[in-house]
Amino acid sequence: MKFIVIGITDNPNPYFPPEVMAIIRDGKVFSGGKRHHEIVAPLLPADAEWIDITVPLDAVFDKYSQHASLHSTFGRSQSENTRHSTEIIVFASGDPLFFGFANTIRRKMPDAEIIVYPTFNSLQLLAHRLVMPYHDMRIVSLTGRPWAEFDRALIERAPKIGILTDRVHTPATIAQRMTDYGYTDFIMHVGEKLGNPSEEHLSTLSPKEAIHRDFAMPNCIILEHRGAVPPRPFGIPDAAFTLLDGREKMITKMPIRLLTLQALQLTGRHVLWDIGFCTGSVSIEARLQFPHLQIEAFEIRPECESIIQQNTRKFGAPGIHTHIGDFLETDLTTLPKPDAVFIGGHGGKLKEIIAKLLTVISDNGIIVFNSVTSPKVTTDSHQLWDEACAELGLQQFPPQRIQLNDYNPIVILSCKK
């Protein structure tokens, strides 16, 4: 099949160069969103067929395939029929290769021939209206996507962030997330209905102001950081965390926390599971130092959920997904498979936890556990670890022993699947 993908803006009277107008005049089957259809309808041939692009997209591509098979038999001379039966002209917003529909075609129909006639994308239009250079802009699409890349851009303090929105990730909800996690030192530029001369509108405001505003769709955002970039400490002081019942021993101490992250080898990892997160100190430290990670945090005590929420907001660490309940009873099938796991608590069931992890952890995944040596502890967790690794066939790394001040010695244990 052949797709000709033509980029358009929201201008109700679009301009196309002569080459594109000739393609439209000669076309038979067209496709696009309903908004695109309204804009280009006066330009289409009288006998044009139109395929709406709606979700689910699989149904749209089924129609494309059905069209090719149907029209290969009926309605035209063989040579003319062959060309029209396999050619669909698609209208898409802006540059179809910029988070656009041409990419979807490439993914769904990799053998299709694609020709693209782009126009400016919405973020380019917004930058043009602001007379803002955009070669240094970090691009994040939240259109039908999760928060992950936006959270990462915030944590990494990207000085200029261009954001593609949708009806869930609106300027107001984006501003709310920024405010919740303390990222209020940005200016928001919001462009609404860009390309439509009579309806487009620009706003420049703070995130706190944007929370209470409604913005017309479609819209996009450029964030500009203002002021000095606050430091991101390599190791958060223990006293800065909200603790469980104020118990200072219920937190992985900062030097041990950093050694734990080192043992997890997080630079090349993708998904970290933190089992027994308590205050969330390990998850938060990992999130801030390795913002590319997806983090799933587990805890049996319900009261710890509010504690980790307080701490993630205090330290600007969005995107940590929490799961409350007994890990051994938790359904893991819908979660991303980890390639790094920290076991911060085991409730005497260390071997069972490791065995369950082996059903989901990626090949060469790392598991780290900190064993506390204490005369008050009757069960030797180091011995439990050794027994579990031997029984389950795990490769152990040399242990690291550390003692801080008058606290009990800690042995950092790690193994690989």
CSV table of C-alpha atoms in Angstrom, one decimal:
chain,number,residue,atom,x,y,z
A,1,MET,CA,0.0,0.0,0.0
A,2,LYS,CA,1.0,3.6,-0.5
A,3,PHE,CA,0.2,6.4,2.0
A,4,ILE,CA,0.6,10.1,1.2
A,5,VAL,CA,0.5,11.9,4.5
A,6,ILE,CA,-0.2,15.6,4.4
A,7,GLY,CA,0.4,17.8,7.4
A,8,ILE,CA,-2.1,20.6,8.3
A,9,THR,CA,-2.7,23.1,11.0
A,10,ASP,CA,-6.0,24.3,12.5
A,11,ASN,CA,-6.4,27.0,9.9
A,12,PRO,CA,-10.0,26.6,8.5
A,13,ASN,CA,-8.7,27.8,5.1
A,14,PRO,CA,-5.5,25.8,4.6
A,15,TYR,CA,-2.9,26.6,2.0
A,16,PHE,CA,-1.3,23.7,0.1
A,17,PRO,CA,1.4,24.1,-2.6
A,18,PRO,CA,0.3,23.2,-6.1
A,19,GLU,CA,2.0,19.7,-5.9
A,20,VAL,CA,-0.2,18.8,-2.9
A,21,MET,CA,-3.3,20.3,-4.4
A,22,ALA,CA,-2.8,18.1,-7.5
A,23,ILE,CA,-2.6,15.0,-5.3
A,24,ILE,CA,-5.8,16.0,-3.5
A,25,ARG,CA,-7.7,16.6,-6.7
A,26,ASP,CA,-6.6,13.3,-8.1
A,27,GLY,CA,-7.2,11.3,-4.9
A,28,LYS,CA,-9.9,8.8,-4.3
A,29,VAL,CA,-9.6,7.6,-0.7
A,30,PHE,CA,-8.8,10.0,2.1
A,31,SER,CA,-8.4,9.6,5.9
A,32,GLY,CA,-7.9,11.7,9.0
A,33,GLY,CA,-9.5,12.9,12.2
A,34,LYS,CA,-13.0,14.4,12.2
A,35,ARG,CA,-11.5,17.8,12.8
A,36,HIS,CA,-9.2,17.3,9.7
A,37,HIS,CA,-12.2,16.3,7.7
A,38,GLU,CA,-14.1,19.5,8.5
A,39,ILE,CA,-11.1,21.5,7.4
A,40,VAL,CA,-10.3,19.8,4.1
A,41,ALA,CA,-13.9,18.7,3.0
A,42,PRO,CA,-14.3,21.6,0.6
A,43,LEU,CA,-11.1,20.6,-1.2
A,44,LEU,CA,-12.0,16.9,-1.7
A,45,PRO,CA,-13.3,15.4,-5.0
A,46,ALA,CA,-17.1,14.8,-5.1
A,47,ASP,CA,-16.7,11.1,-5.2
A,48,ALA,CA,-14.0,10.9,-2.4
A,49,GLU,CA,-14.2,8.2,0.2
A,50,TRP,CA,-13.2,9.1,3.8
A,51,ILE,CA,-11.9,6.8,6.6
A,52,ASP,CA,-12.1,8.4,10.0
A,53,ILE,CA,-9.1,8.0,12.3
A,54,THR,CA,-10.5,7.0,15.7
A,55,VAL,CA,-9.5,4.7,18.5
A,56,PRO,CA,-8.9,1.8,18.5
A,57,LEU,CA,-6.4,2.3,15.7
A,58,ASP,CA,-6.4,-1.4,14.8
A,59,ALA,CA,-9.9,-0.9,13.4
A,60,VAL,CA,-8.7,2.0,11.2
A,61,PHE,CA,-5.9,-0.1,9.8
A,62,ASP,CA,-8.3,-3.0,9.2
A,63,LYS,CA,-10.3,-0.6,7.1
A,64,TYR,CA,-7.2,0.4,5.1
A,65,SER,CA,-6.5,-3.2,4.3
A,66,GLN,CA,-10.2,-3.9,3.5
A,67,HIS,CA,-10.2,-0.9,1.1
A,68,ALA,CA,-7.2,-2.3,-0.7
A,69,SER,CA,-8.7,-5.7,-1.2
A,70,LEU,CA,-12.2,-4.4,-2.2
A,71,HIS,CA,-11.1,-1.8,-4.7
A,72,SER,CA,-8.7,-4.2,-6.4
A,73,THR,CA,-11.7,-5.8,-8.1
A,74,PHE,CA,-14.3,-3.1,-8.7
A,75,GLY,CA,-14.8,0.3,-10.3
A,76,ARG,CA,-11.9,1.2,-12.5
A,77,SER,CA,-9.7,0.0,-15.4
A,78,GLN,CA,-7.0,-2.3,-14.2
A,79,SER,CA,-4.0,0.0,-14.3
A,80,GLU,CA,-5.9,3.0,-12.7
A,81,ASN,CA,-7.6,0.7,-10.2
A,82,THR,CA,-4.3,-0.8,-9.0
A,83,ARG,CA,-2.9,2.6,-8.1
A,84,HIS,CA,-6.1,3.9,-6.4
A,85,SER,CA,-6.8,0.7,-4.5
A,86,THR,CA,-3.4,0.8,-2.8
A,87,GLU,CA,-3.2,4.6,-2.3
A,88,ILE,CA,-4.6,6.5,0.7
A,89,ILE,CA,-4.2,10.2,1.3
A,90,VAL,CA,-4.0,10.9,5.0
A,91,PHE,CA,-4.3,14.3,6.7
A,92,ALA,CA,-2.5,14.7,10.0
A,93,SER,CA,-1.6,17.5,12.4
A,94,GLY,CA,1.6,19.4,11.8
A,95,ASP,CA,4.6,17.3,10.9
A,96,PRO,CA,3.3,13.7,10.6
A,97,LEU,CA,6.8,12.4,11.6
A,98,PHE,CA,6.8,14.4,14.8
A,99,PHE,CA,5.0,12.1,17.2
A,100,GLY,CA,2.5,11.9,14.3
A,101,PHE,CA,0.5,9.5,12.3
A,102,ALA,CA,3.2,8.7,9.8
A,103,ASN,CA,5.1,7.0,12.6
A,104,THR,CA,2.0,4.9,13.4
A,105,ILE,CA,1.8,3.8,9.8
A,106,ARG,CA,5.4,2.8,9.8
A,107,ARG,CA,4.8,0.7,12.9
A,108,LYS,CA,1.6,-0.9,11.8
A,109,MET,CA,2.4,-1.4,8.1
A,110,PRO,CA,6.2,-1.6,7.9
A,111,ASP,CA,6.1,-2.6,4.2
A,112,ALA,CA,3.9,0.4,3.1
A,113,GLU,CA,5.3,3.1,0.9
A,114,ILE,CA,5.0,6.5,2.7
A,115,ILE,CA,5.4,10.0,1.3
A,116,VAL,CA,5.2,12.9,3.7
A,117,TYR,CA,4.3,16.6,3.1
A,118,PRO,CA,4.8,18.2,6.5
A,119,THR,CA,3.9,21.6,7.9
A,120,PHE,CA,5.0,23.2,11.1
A,121,ASN,CA,4.1,21.2,14.2
A,122,SER,CA,2.3,22.8,17.1
A,123,LEU,CA,5.4,23.4,19.3
A,124,GLN,CA,7.1,25.1,16.3
A,125,LEU,CA,4.1,27.3,15.9
A,126,LEU,CA,4.1,28.2,19.6
A,127,ALA,CA,7.8,29.0,19.5
A,128,HIS,CA,7.3,31.2,16.4
A,129,ARG,CA,4.5,33.1,18.1
A,130,LEU,CA,6.8,33.7,21.1
A,131,VAL,CA,9.8,34.5,18.9
A,132,MET,CA,11.7,31.8,20.9
A,133,PRO,CA,14.6,29.8,19.6
A,134,TYR,CA,13.7,26.1,20.1
A,135,HIS,CA,16.9,24.2,19.1
A,136,ASP,CA,17.6,23.5,22.7
A,137,MET,CA,14.0,22.5,23.7
A,138,ARG,CA,13.4,19.1,25.3
A,139,ILE,CA,10.3,17.5,23.7
A,140,VAL,CA,7.8,15.4,25.7
A,141,SER,CA,4.7,13.9,24.3
A,142,LEU,CA,1.9,13.2,26.8
A,143,THR,CA,-0.6,12.5,24.1
A,144,GLY,CA,-1.9,9.1,25.0
A,145,ARG,CA,1.3,8.4,27.0
A,146,PRO,CA,2.1,8.2,30.7
A,147,TRP,CA,3.9,10.8,32.8
A,148,ALA,CA,7.3,9.1,32.7
A,149,GLU,CA,9.2,11.3,30.3
A,150,PHE,CA,7.7,14.5,31.7
A,151,ASP,CA,8.7,13.5,35.2
A,152,ARG,CA,12.2,12.7,34.0
A,153,ALA,CA,12.5,16.1,32.3
A,154,LEU,CA,11.5,17.8,35.5
A,155,ILE,CA,13.9,15.8,37.7
A,156,GLU,CA,16.7,16.5,35.2
A,157,ARG,CA,15.8,20.2,35.3
A,158,ALA,CA,15.6,20.6,31.6
A,159,PRO,CA,15.7,24.4,31.1
A,160,LYS,CA,13.1,24.4,28.3
A,161,ILE,CA,10.4,21.7,27.8
A,162,GLY,CA,8.0,21.5,24.9
A,163,ILE,CA,4.9,19.4,25.8
A,164,LEU,CA,2.2,17.8,23.6
A,165,THR,CA,-1.0,17.5,25.6
A,166,ASP,CA,-4.2,15.6,25.4
A,167,ARG,CA,-7.6,15.7,27.2
A,168,VAL,CA,-6.2,13.9,30.2
A,169,HIS,CA,-2.8,15.6,30.4
A,170,THR,CA,-4.2,19.1,30.1
A,171,PRO,CA,-2.2,22.3,31.0
A,172,ALA,CA,-4.1,22.4,34.3
A,173,THR,CA,-3.3,18.8,35.3
A,174,ILE,CA,0.3,19.3,34.2
A,175,ALA,CA,0.5,22.4,36.3
A,176,GLN,CA,-1.0,20.6,39.3
A,177,ARG,CA,1.6,17.8,39.0
A,178,MET,CA,4.4,20.4,38.8
A,179,THR,CA,3.1,22.2,41.9
A,180,ASP,CA,2.5,19.0,43.9
A,181,TYR,CA,6.2,18.0,43.5
A,182,GLY,CA,7.7,21.5,43.9
A,183,TYR,CA,8.5,22.4,40.3
A,184,THR,CA,7.0,25.8,40.4
A,185,ASP,CA,10.1,27.7,39.2
A,186,PHE,CA,8.9,27.5,35.6
A,187,ILE,CA,6.9,29.8,33.3
A,188,MET,CA,4.2,28.1,31.2
A,189,HIS,CA,3.5,29.3,27.7
A,190,VAL,CA,0.3,27.7,26.5
A,191,GLY,CA,-0.8,27.9,22.8
A,192,GLU,CA,-4.5,27.1,22.0
A,193,LYS,CA,-5.8,26.3,18.5
A,194,LEU,CA,-2.6,27.4,16.9
A,195,GLY,CA,-2.9,28.0,13.2
A,196,ASN,CA,-6.5,29.1,13.4
A,197,PRO,CA,-6.3,32.9,12.9
A,198,SER,CA,-9.6,33.7,14.5
A,199,GLU,CA,-9.4,31.3,17.5
A,200,GLU,CA,-5.7,30.8,18.4
A,201,HIS,CA,-4.7,32.2,21.8
A,202,LEU,CA,-1.4,32.5,23.8
A,203,SER,CA,-1.1,32.6,27.6
A,204,THR,CA,2.0,33.0,29.7
A,205,LEU,CA,1.5,32.2,33.3
A,206,SER,CA,2.8,30.4,36.4
A,207,PRO,CA,2.0,26.7,37.1
A,208,LYS,CA,-0.1,27.8,40.1
A,209,GLU,CA,-2.1,30.1,37.9
A,210,ALA,CA,-2.6,27.5,35.3
A,211,ILE,CA,-4.2,25.0,37.7
A,212,HIS,CA,-7.4,27.1,37.8
A,213,ARG,CA,-7.6,27.7,34.0
A,214,ASP,CA,-9.5,25.9,31.3
A,215,PHE,CA,-7.7,25.8,27.9
A,216,ALA,CA,-9.3,25.1,24.5
A,217,MET,CA,-8.2,22.0,22.6
A,218,PRO,CA,-5.9,21.4,20.9
A,219,ASN,CA,-3.2,23.0,22.8
A,220,CYS,CA,0.5,22.7,23.6
A,221,ILE,CA,2.9,24.0,26.2
A,222,ILE,CA,6.5,25.3,26.4
A,223,LEU,CA,8.0,25.5,29.9
A,224,GLU,CA,10.8,27.8,30.6
A,225,HIS,CA,12.8,27.5,33.8
A,226,ARG,CA,13.4,30.7,35.6
A,227,GLY,CA,16.0,31.5,38.3
A,228,ALA,CA,18.9,29.4,39.6
A,229,VAL,CA,18.7,25.6,39.3
A,230,PRO,CA,18.4,24.2,42.9
A,231,PRO,CA,21.1,21.7,43.8
A,232,ARG,CA,20.3,18.0,43.7
A,233,PRO,CA,22.2,16.3,46.5
A,234,PHE,CA,24.1,13.1,46.0
A,235,GLY,CA,22.6,11.5,49.1
A,236,ILE,CA,19.6,13.0,50.9
A,237,PRO,CA,20.3,13.7,54.6
A,238,ASP,CA,18.4,11.1,56.7
A,239,ALA,CA,16.9,13.8,59.0
A,240,ALA,CA,15.2,15.4,56.0
A,241,PHE,CA,12.8,12.4,55.5
A,242,THR,CA,9.4,12.0,57.2
A,243,LEU,CA,9.9,8.8,59.2
A,244,LEU,CA,7.6,6.0,60.3
A,245,ASP,CA,6.4,7.0,63.8
A,246,GLY,CA,9.6,9.1,64.1
A,247,ARG,CA,11.7,6.0,64.3
A,248,GLU,CA,15.1,7.0,62.9
A,249,LYS,CA,16.3,3.4,62.6
A,250,MET,CA,13.4,2.6,60.2
A,251,ILE,CA,15.3,4.1,57.3
A,252,THR,CA,18.3,2.9,55.2
A,253,LYS,CA,21.0,5.4,56.2
A,254,MET,CA,22.4,7.7,53.5
A,255,PRO,CA,25.9,6.2,53.0
A,256,ILE,CA,24.4,2.6,53.0
A,257,ARG,CA,21.6,3.9,50.6
A,258,LEU,CA,24.2,5.1,48.1
A,259,LEU,CA,26.2,1.9,48.4
A,260,THR,CA,23.0,0.0,47.8
A,261,LEU,CA,22.3,1.9,44.6
A,262,GLN,CA,25.8,1.2,43.5
A,263,ALA,CA,25.3,-2.5,44.1
A,264,LEU,CA,22.1,-2.4,42.0
A,265,GLN,CA,24.1,-1.2,39.0
A,266,LEU,CA,21.3,1.1,38.1
A,267,THR,CA,23.0,3.0,35.3
A,268,GLY,CA,22.2,0.3,32.8
A,269,ARG,CA,18.9,-0.9,34.3
A,270,HIS,CA,15.3,0.0,33.4
A,271,VAL,CA,12.9,-1.2,36.1
A,272,LEU,CA,13.7,-1.1,39.8
A,273,TRP,CA,11.5,-2.9,42.4
A,274,ASP,CA,11.8,-1.7,46.0
A,275,ILE,CA,10.3,-4.4,48.4
A,276,GLY,CA,9.6,-3.0,51.8
A,277,PHE,CA,9.9,0.7,51.0
A,278,CYS,CA,8.9,2.1,54.4
A,279,THR,CA,9.9,5.8,54.1
A,280,GLY,CA,10.7,5.4,50.4
A,281,SER,CA,14.3,6.6,50.9
A,282,VAL,CA,15.8,4.0,48.5
A,283,SER,CA,13.2,4.5,45.8
A,284,ILE,CA,13.4,8.3,46.1
A,285,GLU,CA,17.2,8.4,46.0
A,286,ALA,CA,17.1,6.1,43.0
A,287,ARG,CA,14.5,8.2,41.2
A,288,LEU,CA,16.5,11.4,41.7
A,289,GLN,CA,19.9,9.9,40.7
A,290,PHE,CA,18.6,7.7,37.9
A,291,PRO,CA,15.5,9.4,36.6
A,292,HIS,CA,15.3,7.1,33.6
A,293,LEU,CA,14.2,4.2,35.9
A,294,GLN,CA,10.7,3.0,36.2
A,295,ILE,CA,10.2,2.3,40.0
A,296,GLU,CA,7.7,0.0,41.6
A,297,ALA,CA,7.7,0.1,45.4
A,298,PHE,CA,6.0,-2.5,47.7
A,299,GLU,CA,5.1,-2.2,51.4
A,300,ILE,CA,2.9,-4.3,53.7
A,301,ARG,CA,2.2,-1.5,56.1
A,302,PRO,CA,-0.7,0.8,54.9
A,303,GLU,CA,0.6,3.8,57.0
A,304,CYS,CA,3.7,3.9,54.8
A,305,GLU,CA,1.8,5.0,51.8
A,306,SER,CA,1.2,8.5,53.1
A,307,ILE,CA,4.8,8.7,54.3
A,308,ILE,CA,6.2,7.9,50.9
A,309,GLN,CA,3.8,10.4,49.3
A,310,GLN,CA,5.0,13.1,51.7
A,311,ASN,CA,8.6,12.3,50.9
A,312,THR,CA,8.3,12.1,47.2
A,313,ARG,CA,6.6,15.5,47.1
A,314,LYS,CA,9.2,17.0,49.5
A,315,PHE,CA,12.1,15.9,47.4
A,316,GLY,CA,10.5,16.3,43.9
A,317,ALA,CA,10.4,12.6,43.0
A,318,PRO,CA,7.3,12.0,40.9
A,319,GLY,CA,6.6,8.7,39.2
A,320,ILE,CA,7.2,6.1,41.9
A,321,HIS,CA,4.3,3.6,41.8
A,322,THR,CA,3.4,2.1,45.1
A,323,HIS,CA,1.7,-1.2,46.0
A,324,ILE,CA,0.4,-1.8,49.5
A,325,GLY,CA,0.0,-5.4,50.8
A,326,ASP,CA,1.9,-8.6,51.4
A,327,PHE,CA,4.3,-9.0,48.5
A,328,LEU,CA,3.9,-12.7,48.5
A,329,GLU,CA,0.2,-12.3,47.8
A,330,THR,CA,0.6,-9.5,45.3
A,331,ASP,CA,-0.3,-10.2,41.6
A,332,LEU,CA,2.8,-9.3,39.7
A,333,THR,CA,1.6,-10.3,36.2
A,334,THR,CA,0.6,-6.8,35.1
A,335,LEU,CA,3.7,-5.0,36.4
A,336,PRO,CA,6.8,-4.3,34.3
A,337,LYS,CA,9.5,-7.0,34.8
A,338,PRO,CA,12.3,-5.8,37.0
A,339,ASP,CA,16.0,-6.0,36.2
A,340,ALA,CA,17.0,-4.6,39.6
A,341,VAL,CA,15.4,-5.4,43.0
A,342,PHE,CA,16.2,-4.1,46.5
A,343,ILE,CA,14.8,-6.1,49.3
A,344,GLY,CA,14.4,-3.7,52.3
A,345,GLY,CA,12.2,-5.9,54.4
A,346,HIS,CA,11.3,-9.6,54.3
A,347,GLY,CA,9.3,-10.5,57.5
A,348,GLY,CA,11.3,-13.7,57.9
A,349,LYS,CA,10.3,-14.9,54.4
A,350,LEU,CA,13.4,-14.0,52.5
A,351,LYS,CA,13.7,-17.2,50.6
A,352,GLU,CA,10.0,-17.1,49.5
A,353,ILE,CA,10.4,-13.5,48.3
A,354,ILE,CA,13.5,-14.4,46.2
A,355,ALA,CA,11.7,-17.4,44.8
A,356,LYS,CA,8.8,-15.3,43.7
A,357,LEU,CA,11.1,-12.7,42.2
A,358,LEU,CA,12.7,-15.4,40.0
A,359,THR,CA,9.4,-15.9,38.3
A,360,VAL,CA,9.4,-12.3,37.0
A,361,ILE,CA,13.0,-10.8,37.1
A,362,SER,CA,14.8,-10.4,33.8
A,363,ASP,CA,17.8,-12.5,32.8
A,364,ASN,CA,20.9,-11.0,34.5
A,365,GLY,CA,18.7,-9.1,36.9
A,366,ILE,CA,20.3,-8.0,40.1
A,367,ILE,CA,18.9,-8.5,43.6
A,368,VAL,CA,20.3,-6.6,46.6
A,369,PHE,CA,19.6,-7.2,50.3
A,370,ASN,CA,21.1,-5.5,53.3
A,371,SER,CA,21.7,-7.8,56.2
A,372,VAL,CA,21.8,-6.4,59.7
A,373,THR,CA,24.1,-8.0,62.3
A,374,SER,CA,22.6,-7.6,65.7
A,375,PRO,CA,22.8,-9.6,68.9
A,376,LYS,CA,19.0,-9.0,69.4
A,377,VAL,CA,18.2,-10.8,66.1
A,378,THR,CA,17.8,-14.5,66.5
A,379,THR,CA,17.5,-15.3,62.8
A,380,ASP,CA,20.7,-14.7,60.8
A,381,SER,CA,19.4,-13.0,57.6
A,382,HIS,CA,22.9,-13.4,56.0
A,383,GLN,CA,22.6,-17.2,56.4
A,384,LEU,CA,19.0,-17.1,55.0
A,385,TRP,CA,20.4,-15.2,52.0
A,386,ASP,CA,23.2,-17.7,51.4
A,387,GLU,CA,20.8,-20.6,51.7
A,388,ALA,CA,18.3,-19.1,49.3
A,389,CYS,CA,21.0,-18.2,46.7
A,390,ALA,CA,22.4,-21.8,46.9
A,391,GLU,CA,19.0,-23.5,46.7
A,392,LEU,CA,17.8,-21.2,43.8
A,393,GLY,CA,21.0,-21.3,41.8
A,394,LEU,CA,21.9,-17.6,42.0
A,395,GLN,CA,25.3,-16.2,41.4
A,396,GLN,CA,26.5,-14.1,44.4
A,397,PHE,CA,28.8,-11.1,44.4
A,398,PRO,CA,31.4,-10.4,47.1
A,399,PRO,CA,29.6,-8.9,50.2
A,400,GLN,CA,30.4,-5.4,51.4
A,401,ARG,CA,30.4,-4.8,55.2
A,402,ILE,CA,29.9,-1.3,56.7
A,403,GLN,CA,29.3,0.1,60.1
A,404,LEU,CA,28.1,3.7,60.8
A,405,ASN,CA,28.8,5.2,64.2
A,406,ASP,CA,27.1,3.1,66.9
A,407,TYR,CA,24.6,1.5,64.6
A,408,ASN,CA,24.7,-2.3,64.0
A,409,PRO,CA,27.0,-3.5,61.1
A,410,ILE,CA,25.4,-3.9,57.7
A,411,VAL,CA,26.4,-6.4,55.1
A,412,ILE,CA,25.3,-5.4,51.5
A,413,LEU,CA,24.6,-8.7,49.7
A,414,SER,CA,23.9,-9.0,46.0
A,415,CYS,CA,23.3,-11.7,43.5
A,416,LYS,CA,22.4,-12.2,39.8
A,417,LYS,CA,19.9,-14.4,38.1
